[in-house]
CSV table of C-alpha atoms in Angstrom, one decimal:
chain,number,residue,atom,x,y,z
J,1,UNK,CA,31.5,105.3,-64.9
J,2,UNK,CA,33.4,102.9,-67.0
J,3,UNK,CA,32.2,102.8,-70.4
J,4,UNK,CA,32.6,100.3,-73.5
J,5,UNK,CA,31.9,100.6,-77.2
J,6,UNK,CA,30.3,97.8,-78.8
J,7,UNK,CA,31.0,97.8,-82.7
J,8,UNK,CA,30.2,95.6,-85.1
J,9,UNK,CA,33.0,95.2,-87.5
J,10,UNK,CA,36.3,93.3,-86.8
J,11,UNK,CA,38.5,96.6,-87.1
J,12,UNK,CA,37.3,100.5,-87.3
J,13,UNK,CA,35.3,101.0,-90.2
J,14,UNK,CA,35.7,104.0,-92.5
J,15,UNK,CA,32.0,103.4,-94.4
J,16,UNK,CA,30.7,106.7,-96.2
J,17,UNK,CA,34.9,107.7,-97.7
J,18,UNK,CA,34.8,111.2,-95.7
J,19,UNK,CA,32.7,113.4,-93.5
J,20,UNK,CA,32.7,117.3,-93.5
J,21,UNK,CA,32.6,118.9,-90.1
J,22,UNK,CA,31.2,122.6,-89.9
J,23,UNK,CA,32.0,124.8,-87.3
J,24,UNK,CA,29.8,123.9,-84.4
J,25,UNK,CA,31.5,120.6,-85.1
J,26,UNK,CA,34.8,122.1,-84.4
J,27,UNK,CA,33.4,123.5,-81.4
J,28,UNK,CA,32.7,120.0,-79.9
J,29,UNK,CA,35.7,118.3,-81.3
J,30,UNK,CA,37.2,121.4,-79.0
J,31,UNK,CA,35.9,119.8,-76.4
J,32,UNK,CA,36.7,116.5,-76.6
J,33,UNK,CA,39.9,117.2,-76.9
J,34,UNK,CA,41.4,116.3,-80.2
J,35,UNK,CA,40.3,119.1,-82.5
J,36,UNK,CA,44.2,120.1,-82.9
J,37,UNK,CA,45.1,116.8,-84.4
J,38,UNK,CA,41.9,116.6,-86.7
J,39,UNK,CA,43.3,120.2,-88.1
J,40,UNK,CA,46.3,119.0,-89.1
J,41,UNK,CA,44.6,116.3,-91.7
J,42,UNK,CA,42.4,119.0,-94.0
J,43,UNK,CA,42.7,121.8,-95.6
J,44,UNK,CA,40.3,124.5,-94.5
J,45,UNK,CA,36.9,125.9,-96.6
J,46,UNK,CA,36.5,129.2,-96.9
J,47,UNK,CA,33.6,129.2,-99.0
J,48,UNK,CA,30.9,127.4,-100.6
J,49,UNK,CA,30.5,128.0,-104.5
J,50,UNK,CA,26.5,126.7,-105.7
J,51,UNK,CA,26.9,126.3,-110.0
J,52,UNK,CA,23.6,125.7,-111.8
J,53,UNK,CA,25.0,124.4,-115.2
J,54,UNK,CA,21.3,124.6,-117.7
J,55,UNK,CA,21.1,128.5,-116.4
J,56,UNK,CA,24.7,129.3,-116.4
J,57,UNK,CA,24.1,130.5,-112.6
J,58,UNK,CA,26.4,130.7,-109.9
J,59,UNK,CA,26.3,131.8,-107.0
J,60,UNK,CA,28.9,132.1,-103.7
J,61,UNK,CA,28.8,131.7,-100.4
J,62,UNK,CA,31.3,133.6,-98.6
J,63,UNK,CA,32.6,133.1,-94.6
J,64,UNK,CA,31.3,129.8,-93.9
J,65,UNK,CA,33.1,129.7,-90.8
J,66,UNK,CA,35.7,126.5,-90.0
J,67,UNK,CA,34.5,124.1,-92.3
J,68,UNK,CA,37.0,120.9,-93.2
J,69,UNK,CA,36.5,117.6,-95.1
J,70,UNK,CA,38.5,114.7,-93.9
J,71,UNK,CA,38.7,111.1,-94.3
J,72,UNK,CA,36.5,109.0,-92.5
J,73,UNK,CA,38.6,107.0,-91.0
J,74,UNK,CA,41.0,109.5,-90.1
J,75,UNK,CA,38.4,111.0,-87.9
J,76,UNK,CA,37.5,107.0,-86.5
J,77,UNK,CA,40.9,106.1,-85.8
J,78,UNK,CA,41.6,109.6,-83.7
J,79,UNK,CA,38.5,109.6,-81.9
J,80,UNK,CA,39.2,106.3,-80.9
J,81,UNK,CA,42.9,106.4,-80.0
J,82,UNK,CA,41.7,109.0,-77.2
J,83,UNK,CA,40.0,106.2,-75.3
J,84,UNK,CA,41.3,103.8,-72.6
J,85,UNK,CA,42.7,101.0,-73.7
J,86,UNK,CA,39.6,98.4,-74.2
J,87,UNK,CA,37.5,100.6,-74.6
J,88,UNK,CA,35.8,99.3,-78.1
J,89,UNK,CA,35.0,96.0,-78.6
J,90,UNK,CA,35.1,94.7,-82.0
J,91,UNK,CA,32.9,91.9,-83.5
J,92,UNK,CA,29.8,92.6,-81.5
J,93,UNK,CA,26.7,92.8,-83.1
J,94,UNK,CA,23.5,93.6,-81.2
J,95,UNK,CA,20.6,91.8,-82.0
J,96,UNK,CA,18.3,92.8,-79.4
J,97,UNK,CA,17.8,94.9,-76.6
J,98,UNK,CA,15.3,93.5,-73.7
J,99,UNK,CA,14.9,95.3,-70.2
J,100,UNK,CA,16.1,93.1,-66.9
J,101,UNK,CA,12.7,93.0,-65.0
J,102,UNK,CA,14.4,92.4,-61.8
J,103,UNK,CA,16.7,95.1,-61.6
J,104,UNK,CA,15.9,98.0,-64.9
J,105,UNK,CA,18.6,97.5,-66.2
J,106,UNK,CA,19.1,97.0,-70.1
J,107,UNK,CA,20.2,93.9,-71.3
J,108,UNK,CA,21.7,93.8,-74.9
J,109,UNK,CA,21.7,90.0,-76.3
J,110,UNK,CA,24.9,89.6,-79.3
J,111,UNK,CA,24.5,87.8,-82.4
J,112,UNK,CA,26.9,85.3,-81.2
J,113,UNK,CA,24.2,84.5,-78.4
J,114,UNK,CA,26.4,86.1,-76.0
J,115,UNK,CA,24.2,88.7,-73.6
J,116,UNK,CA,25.7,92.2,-71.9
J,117,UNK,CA,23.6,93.7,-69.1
J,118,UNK,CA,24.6,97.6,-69.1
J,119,UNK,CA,23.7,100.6,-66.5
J,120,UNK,CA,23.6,103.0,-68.9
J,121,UNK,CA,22.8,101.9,-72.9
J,122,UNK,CA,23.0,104.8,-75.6
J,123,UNK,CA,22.6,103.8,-79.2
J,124,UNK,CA,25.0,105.2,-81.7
J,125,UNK,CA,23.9,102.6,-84.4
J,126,UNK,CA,22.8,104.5,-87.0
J,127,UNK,CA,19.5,105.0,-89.4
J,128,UNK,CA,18.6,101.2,-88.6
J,129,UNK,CA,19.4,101.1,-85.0
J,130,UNK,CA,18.6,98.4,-83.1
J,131,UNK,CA,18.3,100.5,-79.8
J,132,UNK,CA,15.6,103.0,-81.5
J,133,UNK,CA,13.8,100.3,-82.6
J,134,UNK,CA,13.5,99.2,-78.9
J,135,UNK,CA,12.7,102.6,-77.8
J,136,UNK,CA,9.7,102.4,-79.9
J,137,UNK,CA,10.9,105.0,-82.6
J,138,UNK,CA,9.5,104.9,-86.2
J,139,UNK,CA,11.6,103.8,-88.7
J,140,UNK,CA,13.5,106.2,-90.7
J,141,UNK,CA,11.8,107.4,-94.0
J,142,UNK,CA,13.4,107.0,-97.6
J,143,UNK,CA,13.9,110.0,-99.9
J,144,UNK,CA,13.6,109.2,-103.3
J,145,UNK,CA,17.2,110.0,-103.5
J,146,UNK,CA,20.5,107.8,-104.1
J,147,UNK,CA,24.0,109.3,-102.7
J,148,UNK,CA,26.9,108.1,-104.3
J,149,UNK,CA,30.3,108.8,-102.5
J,150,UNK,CA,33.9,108.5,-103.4
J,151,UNK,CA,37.7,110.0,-102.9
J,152,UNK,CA,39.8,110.8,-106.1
J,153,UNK,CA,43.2,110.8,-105.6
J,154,UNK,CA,45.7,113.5,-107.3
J,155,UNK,CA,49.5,112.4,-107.1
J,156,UNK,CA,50.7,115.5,-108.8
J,157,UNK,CA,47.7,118.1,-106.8
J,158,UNK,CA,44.6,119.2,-108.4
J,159,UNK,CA,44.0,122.6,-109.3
J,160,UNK,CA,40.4,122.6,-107.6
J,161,UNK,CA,40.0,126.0,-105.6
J,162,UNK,CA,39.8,125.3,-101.6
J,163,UNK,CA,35.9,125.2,-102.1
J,164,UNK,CA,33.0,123.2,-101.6
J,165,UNK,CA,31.1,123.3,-105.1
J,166,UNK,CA,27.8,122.1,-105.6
J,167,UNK,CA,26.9,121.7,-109.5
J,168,UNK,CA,23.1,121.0,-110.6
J,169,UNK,CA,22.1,119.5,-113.9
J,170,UNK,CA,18.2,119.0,-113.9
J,171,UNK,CA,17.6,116.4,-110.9
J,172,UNK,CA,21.3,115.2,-110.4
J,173,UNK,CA,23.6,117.4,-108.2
J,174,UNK,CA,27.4,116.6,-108.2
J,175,UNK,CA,29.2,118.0,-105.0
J,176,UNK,CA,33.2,118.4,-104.8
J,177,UNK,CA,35.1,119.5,-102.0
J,178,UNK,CA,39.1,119.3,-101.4
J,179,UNK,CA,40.6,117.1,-97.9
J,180,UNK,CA,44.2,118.0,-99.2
J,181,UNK,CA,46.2,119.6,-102.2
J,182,UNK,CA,45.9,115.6,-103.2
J,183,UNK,CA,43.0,114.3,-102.1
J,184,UNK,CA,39.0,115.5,-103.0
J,185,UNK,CA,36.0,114.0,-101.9
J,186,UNK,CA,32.8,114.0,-104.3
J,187,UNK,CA,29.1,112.7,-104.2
J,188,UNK,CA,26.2,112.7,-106.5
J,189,UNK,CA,22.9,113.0,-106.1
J,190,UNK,CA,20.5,111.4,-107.9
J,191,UNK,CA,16.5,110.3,-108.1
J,192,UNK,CA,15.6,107.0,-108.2
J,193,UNK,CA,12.7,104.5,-107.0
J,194,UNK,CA,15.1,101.5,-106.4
J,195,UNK,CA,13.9,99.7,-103.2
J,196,UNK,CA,17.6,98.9,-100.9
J,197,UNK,CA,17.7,95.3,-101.8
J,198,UNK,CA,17.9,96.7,-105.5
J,199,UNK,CA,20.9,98.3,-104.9
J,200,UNK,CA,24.5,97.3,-106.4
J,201,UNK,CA,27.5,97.2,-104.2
J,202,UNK,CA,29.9,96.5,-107.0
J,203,UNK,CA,32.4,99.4,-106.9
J,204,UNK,CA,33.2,99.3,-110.9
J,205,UNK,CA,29.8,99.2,-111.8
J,206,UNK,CA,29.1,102.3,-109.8
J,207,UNK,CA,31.7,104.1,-110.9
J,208,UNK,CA,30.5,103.1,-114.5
J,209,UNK,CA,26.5,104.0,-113.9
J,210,UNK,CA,27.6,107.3,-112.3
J,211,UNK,CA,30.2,108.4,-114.8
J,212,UNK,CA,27.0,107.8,-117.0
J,213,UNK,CA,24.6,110.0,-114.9
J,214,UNK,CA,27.0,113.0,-115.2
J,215,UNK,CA,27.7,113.0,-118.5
J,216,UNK,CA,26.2,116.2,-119.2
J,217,UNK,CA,28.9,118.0,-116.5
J,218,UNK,CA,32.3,119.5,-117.1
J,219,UNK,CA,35.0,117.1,-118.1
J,220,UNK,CA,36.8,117.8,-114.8
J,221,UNK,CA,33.8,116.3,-113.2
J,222,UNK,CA,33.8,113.2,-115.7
J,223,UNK,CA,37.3,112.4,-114.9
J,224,UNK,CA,37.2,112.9,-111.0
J,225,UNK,CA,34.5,110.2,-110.9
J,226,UNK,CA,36.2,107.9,-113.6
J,227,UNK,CA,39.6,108.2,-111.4
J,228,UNK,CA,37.7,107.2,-108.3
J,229,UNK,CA,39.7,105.0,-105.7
J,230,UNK,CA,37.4,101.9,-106.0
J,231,UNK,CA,37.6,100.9,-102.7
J,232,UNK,CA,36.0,104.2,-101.1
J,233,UNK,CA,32.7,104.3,-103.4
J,234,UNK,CA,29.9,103.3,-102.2
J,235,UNK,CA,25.8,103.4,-103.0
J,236,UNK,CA,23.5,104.6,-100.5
J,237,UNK,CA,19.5,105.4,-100.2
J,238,UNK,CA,19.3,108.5,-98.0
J,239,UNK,CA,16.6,108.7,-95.1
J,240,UNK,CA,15.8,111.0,-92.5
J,241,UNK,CA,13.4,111.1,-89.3
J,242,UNK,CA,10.6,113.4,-90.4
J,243,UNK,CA,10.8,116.9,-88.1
J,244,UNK,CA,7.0,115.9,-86.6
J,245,UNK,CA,8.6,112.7,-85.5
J,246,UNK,CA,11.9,114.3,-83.4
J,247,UNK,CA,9.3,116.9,-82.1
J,248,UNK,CA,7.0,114.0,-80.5
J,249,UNK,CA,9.2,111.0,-80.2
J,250,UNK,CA,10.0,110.1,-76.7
J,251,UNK,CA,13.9,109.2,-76.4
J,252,UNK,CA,14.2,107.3,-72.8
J,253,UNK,CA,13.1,104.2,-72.0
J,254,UNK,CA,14.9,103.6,-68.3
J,255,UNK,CA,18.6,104.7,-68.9
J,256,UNK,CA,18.2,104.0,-72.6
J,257,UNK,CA,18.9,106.5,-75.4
J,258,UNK,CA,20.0,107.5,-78.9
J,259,UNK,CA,22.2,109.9,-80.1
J,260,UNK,CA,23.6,110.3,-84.1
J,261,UNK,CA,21.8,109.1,-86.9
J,262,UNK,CA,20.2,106.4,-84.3
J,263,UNK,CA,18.7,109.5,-82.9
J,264,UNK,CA,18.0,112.2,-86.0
J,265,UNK,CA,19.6,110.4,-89.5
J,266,UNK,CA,19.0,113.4,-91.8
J,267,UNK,CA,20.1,114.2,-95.4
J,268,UNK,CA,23.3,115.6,-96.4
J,269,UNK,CA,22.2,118.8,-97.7
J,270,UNK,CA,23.7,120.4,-95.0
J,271,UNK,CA,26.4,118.7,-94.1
J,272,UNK,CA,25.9,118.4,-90.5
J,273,UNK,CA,25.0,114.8,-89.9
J,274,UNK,CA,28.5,114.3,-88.1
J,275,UNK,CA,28.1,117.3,-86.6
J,276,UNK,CA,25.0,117.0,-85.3
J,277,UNK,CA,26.6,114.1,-83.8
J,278,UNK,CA,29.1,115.1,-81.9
J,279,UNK,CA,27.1,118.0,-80.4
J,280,UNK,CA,25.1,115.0,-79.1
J,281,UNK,CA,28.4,113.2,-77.5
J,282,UNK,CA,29.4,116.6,-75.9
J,283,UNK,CA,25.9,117.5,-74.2
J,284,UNK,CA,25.0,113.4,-73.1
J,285,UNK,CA,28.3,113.5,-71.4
J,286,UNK,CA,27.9,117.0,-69.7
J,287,UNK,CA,24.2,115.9,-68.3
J,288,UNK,CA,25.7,112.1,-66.8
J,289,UNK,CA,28.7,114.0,-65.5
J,290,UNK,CA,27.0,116.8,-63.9
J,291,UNK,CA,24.2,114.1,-62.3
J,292,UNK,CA,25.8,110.6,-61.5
J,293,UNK,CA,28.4,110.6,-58.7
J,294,UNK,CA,30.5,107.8,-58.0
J,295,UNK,CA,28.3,106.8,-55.3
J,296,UNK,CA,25.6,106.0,-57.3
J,297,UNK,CA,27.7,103.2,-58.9
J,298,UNK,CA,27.6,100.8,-55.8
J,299,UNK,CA,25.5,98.2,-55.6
J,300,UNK,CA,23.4,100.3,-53.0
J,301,UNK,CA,23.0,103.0,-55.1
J,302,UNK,CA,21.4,100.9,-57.6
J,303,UNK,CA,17.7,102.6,-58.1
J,304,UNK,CA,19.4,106.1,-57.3
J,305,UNK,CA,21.3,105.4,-60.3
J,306,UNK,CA,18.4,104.7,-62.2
J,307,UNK,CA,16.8,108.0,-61.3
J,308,UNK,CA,19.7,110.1,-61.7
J,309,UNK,CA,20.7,108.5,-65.0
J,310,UNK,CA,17.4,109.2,-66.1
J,311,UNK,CA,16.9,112.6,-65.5
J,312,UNK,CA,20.7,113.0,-67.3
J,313,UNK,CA,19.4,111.6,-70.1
J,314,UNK,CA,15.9,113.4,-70.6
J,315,UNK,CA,17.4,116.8,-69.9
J,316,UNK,CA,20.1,115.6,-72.9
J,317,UNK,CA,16.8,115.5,-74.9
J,318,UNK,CA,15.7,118.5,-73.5
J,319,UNK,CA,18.7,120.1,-74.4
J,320,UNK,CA,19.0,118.4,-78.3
J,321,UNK,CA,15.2,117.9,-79.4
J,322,UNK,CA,15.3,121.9,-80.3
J,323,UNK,CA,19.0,121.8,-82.4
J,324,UNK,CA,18.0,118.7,-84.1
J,325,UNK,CA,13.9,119.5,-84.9
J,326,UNK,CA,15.8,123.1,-86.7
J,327,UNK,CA,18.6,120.8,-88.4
J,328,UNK,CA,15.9,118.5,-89.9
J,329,UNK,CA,13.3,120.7,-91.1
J,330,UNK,CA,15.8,122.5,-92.9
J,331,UNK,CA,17.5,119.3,-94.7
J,332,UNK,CA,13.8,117.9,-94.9
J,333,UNK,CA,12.7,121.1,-96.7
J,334,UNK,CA,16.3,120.9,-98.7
J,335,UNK,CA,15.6,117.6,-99.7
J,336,UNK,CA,11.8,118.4,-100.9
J,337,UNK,CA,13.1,120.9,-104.0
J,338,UNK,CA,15.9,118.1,-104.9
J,339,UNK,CA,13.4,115.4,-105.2
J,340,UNK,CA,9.9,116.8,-106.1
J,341,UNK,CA,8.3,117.5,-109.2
J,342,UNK,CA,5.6,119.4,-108.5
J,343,UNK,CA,6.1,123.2,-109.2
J,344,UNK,CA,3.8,124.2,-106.4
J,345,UNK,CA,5.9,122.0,-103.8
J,346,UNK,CA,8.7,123.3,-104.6
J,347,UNK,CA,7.7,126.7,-104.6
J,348,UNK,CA,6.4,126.0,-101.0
J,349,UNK,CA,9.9,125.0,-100.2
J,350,UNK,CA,11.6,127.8,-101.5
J,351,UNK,CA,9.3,130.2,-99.6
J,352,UNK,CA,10.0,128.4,-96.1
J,353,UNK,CA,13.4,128.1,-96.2
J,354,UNK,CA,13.3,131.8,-97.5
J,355,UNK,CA,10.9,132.7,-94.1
J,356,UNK,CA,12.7,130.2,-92.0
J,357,UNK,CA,16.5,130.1,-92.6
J,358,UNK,CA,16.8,133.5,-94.3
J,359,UNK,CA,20.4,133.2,-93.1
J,360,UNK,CA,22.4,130.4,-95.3
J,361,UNK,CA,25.3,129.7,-92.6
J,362,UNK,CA,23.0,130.0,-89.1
J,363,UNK,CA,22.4,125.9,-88.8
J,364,UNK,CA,26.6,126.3,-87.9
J,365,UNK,CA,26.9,129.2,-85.1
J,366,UNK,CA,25.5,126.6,-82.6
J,367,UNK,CA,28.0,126.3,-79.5
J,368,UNK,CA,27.1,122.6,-77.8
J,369,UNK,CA,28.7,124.2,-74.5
J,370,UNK,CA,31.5,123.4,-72.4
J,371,UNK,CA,32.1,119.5,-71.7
């Protein structure tokens, strides 16, 4: 089946500065085939190092398995140079999805009034997808938290150990982690009741509000933030689909059906949002393959099409509702103790993920399977 990528920018965007990728992500980057290059662009993670600066607490994670940070775009751009030529379209921005009541098929209607009827649709538009919202699923749900994100470049090499450290002061946690011996990626976490619209884009005065936020961190911190590359911050309210919702939501309608944040937008406590993602990409195209056959493609085969793309798609559910209920109770839990303040809730949390995920590192020995 001949597929196309519809995306809304004019070129390959690299929106959120970098992405870590644990090691089931590696697993499915295996399988599609251009792991090797990836490797070749980050500097591996041994560990994780968690720093609570007002208790003088530290505490290390050892053996995370394969975990690299790399530039976004670097990720986009390799991905995308393993398609056919063609393959992504550039400038097309969905407004609307409708189904073709004469033949089932979805029809996806462009902002510039242009319309694309497709066999098969899967939404990959993120936390405000267009194609969940015709599927019927709820919309995402705010934390009360803001993410800031940024690179800082080093021309002469840091000296930051190859680590991912988390440091919390009060309710603002400040998270570091090195892509190359000249290159580290940072966010901070903060509270906050700002509605979106609210929100500042202005790169300088984010780096100037957040420089303010962390005032109380080590200098190192202070001047990693203040050195930012301007063009790679950005400001962001985090959401998530609530664990109840992935546990009940139906994710077909006809050969219709998410996958990424579209599908299961969490929060970045655990880093595997673009994991999570490409275990999606991996299964989908496992179930199509193993059910459509090239003789479902004629015109003939039109409702048999239908059928088997269906059943595809809603044993790719099947197969993903399980993975991504675990991954979001355990950022949704996460997020509760970052953002609450209320002992007893936070208590609560502590206790689940103490019952739940006793072991810190399991969310990443998930294997996605063979493509």
């Amino acid at each position: 089946m001949r597929s196309i990528i519809l995306e809304k920018s004019e070129t390959l965007r690299d929106t959120g500065a970098a992405i870590g990728i644990r090691a089931n992500g590696w697993r499915a980057l295996d399988q599609l085939g251009v792991a090797s290059e990836l490797r070749h662009k980050a500097v591996t993670i041994p560990r994780i190092r968690d720093v609570w600066i007002d208790v003088g607490k530290q505490e290390e994670i050892p053996e995370v398995g394969e975990l690299r940070c790399m530039k976004r775009n670097d990720l986009i751009k390799i991905l995308a140079d393993a398609l056919p030529p063609g393959t992504v379209r550039f400038g097309c921005q969905i407004v609307s999805v409708n189904m073709d009541q004469e033949n089932a098929y979805p029809t996806l209607r462009l902002y510039d009034g242009k319309s694309i009827q497709a066999k098969v649709l899967i939404g990959c538009d993120g936390s405000r997808s267009i194609v969940a919202e015709f599927l019927g699923l709820k919309t995402a749900k705010p934390f009360s938290l803001l993410a800031v994100r940024g690179l800082a470049n080093y021309p002469n090499g840091h000296a930051y150990p190859h680590e991912f450290t988390r440091m919390r002061r009060g309710k603002i946690m400040v998270g570091r982690i090195p892509i190359t011996n000249n290159l580290v990626y940072w966010f901070v976490l903060q509270q906050s009741t700002q509605s979106d619209e609210n929100l500042t884009h202005d790169p300088e005065t984010i780096k100037r509000s957040t420089s303010n936020i962390v005032s109380g961190f080590p200098s190192d911190v202070i001047e990693m933030i203040e050195g930012a590359e301007v063009d790679s911050l950005s400001l962001t309210h985090l959401r998530h689909r609530a664990p109840w919702d992935l546990l009940l939501t139906t994710f077909r309608k006809g050969t219709v059906t998410v996958a990424g944040d579209a599908m299961h937008v969490m929060g970045p406590f655990l880093g595997q949002g673009g994991s999570a993602a490409l275990e999606d990409a991996v299964v989908l195209a496992r179930c199509l393959g193993q059910r459509i056959r090239a003789e479902d493609l004629s015109n003939g085969g039109r409702q048999i099409l239908i059928d088997e793309a269906g059943e595809a798609i809603d044993q790719y559910v099947k197969e993903r509702r399980k993975r991504v209920v675990a991954l979001s109770t355990r950022t949704y839990v996460t997020g509760l103790l970052l953002e609450t303040r209320s002992q007893l809730v936070k208590f609560a949390a502590i206790v689940l993920l103490a019952i739940l995920f006793r072991d810190p590192i399991s969310h990443t020995k998930y294997d996605c399977g063979r493509l």
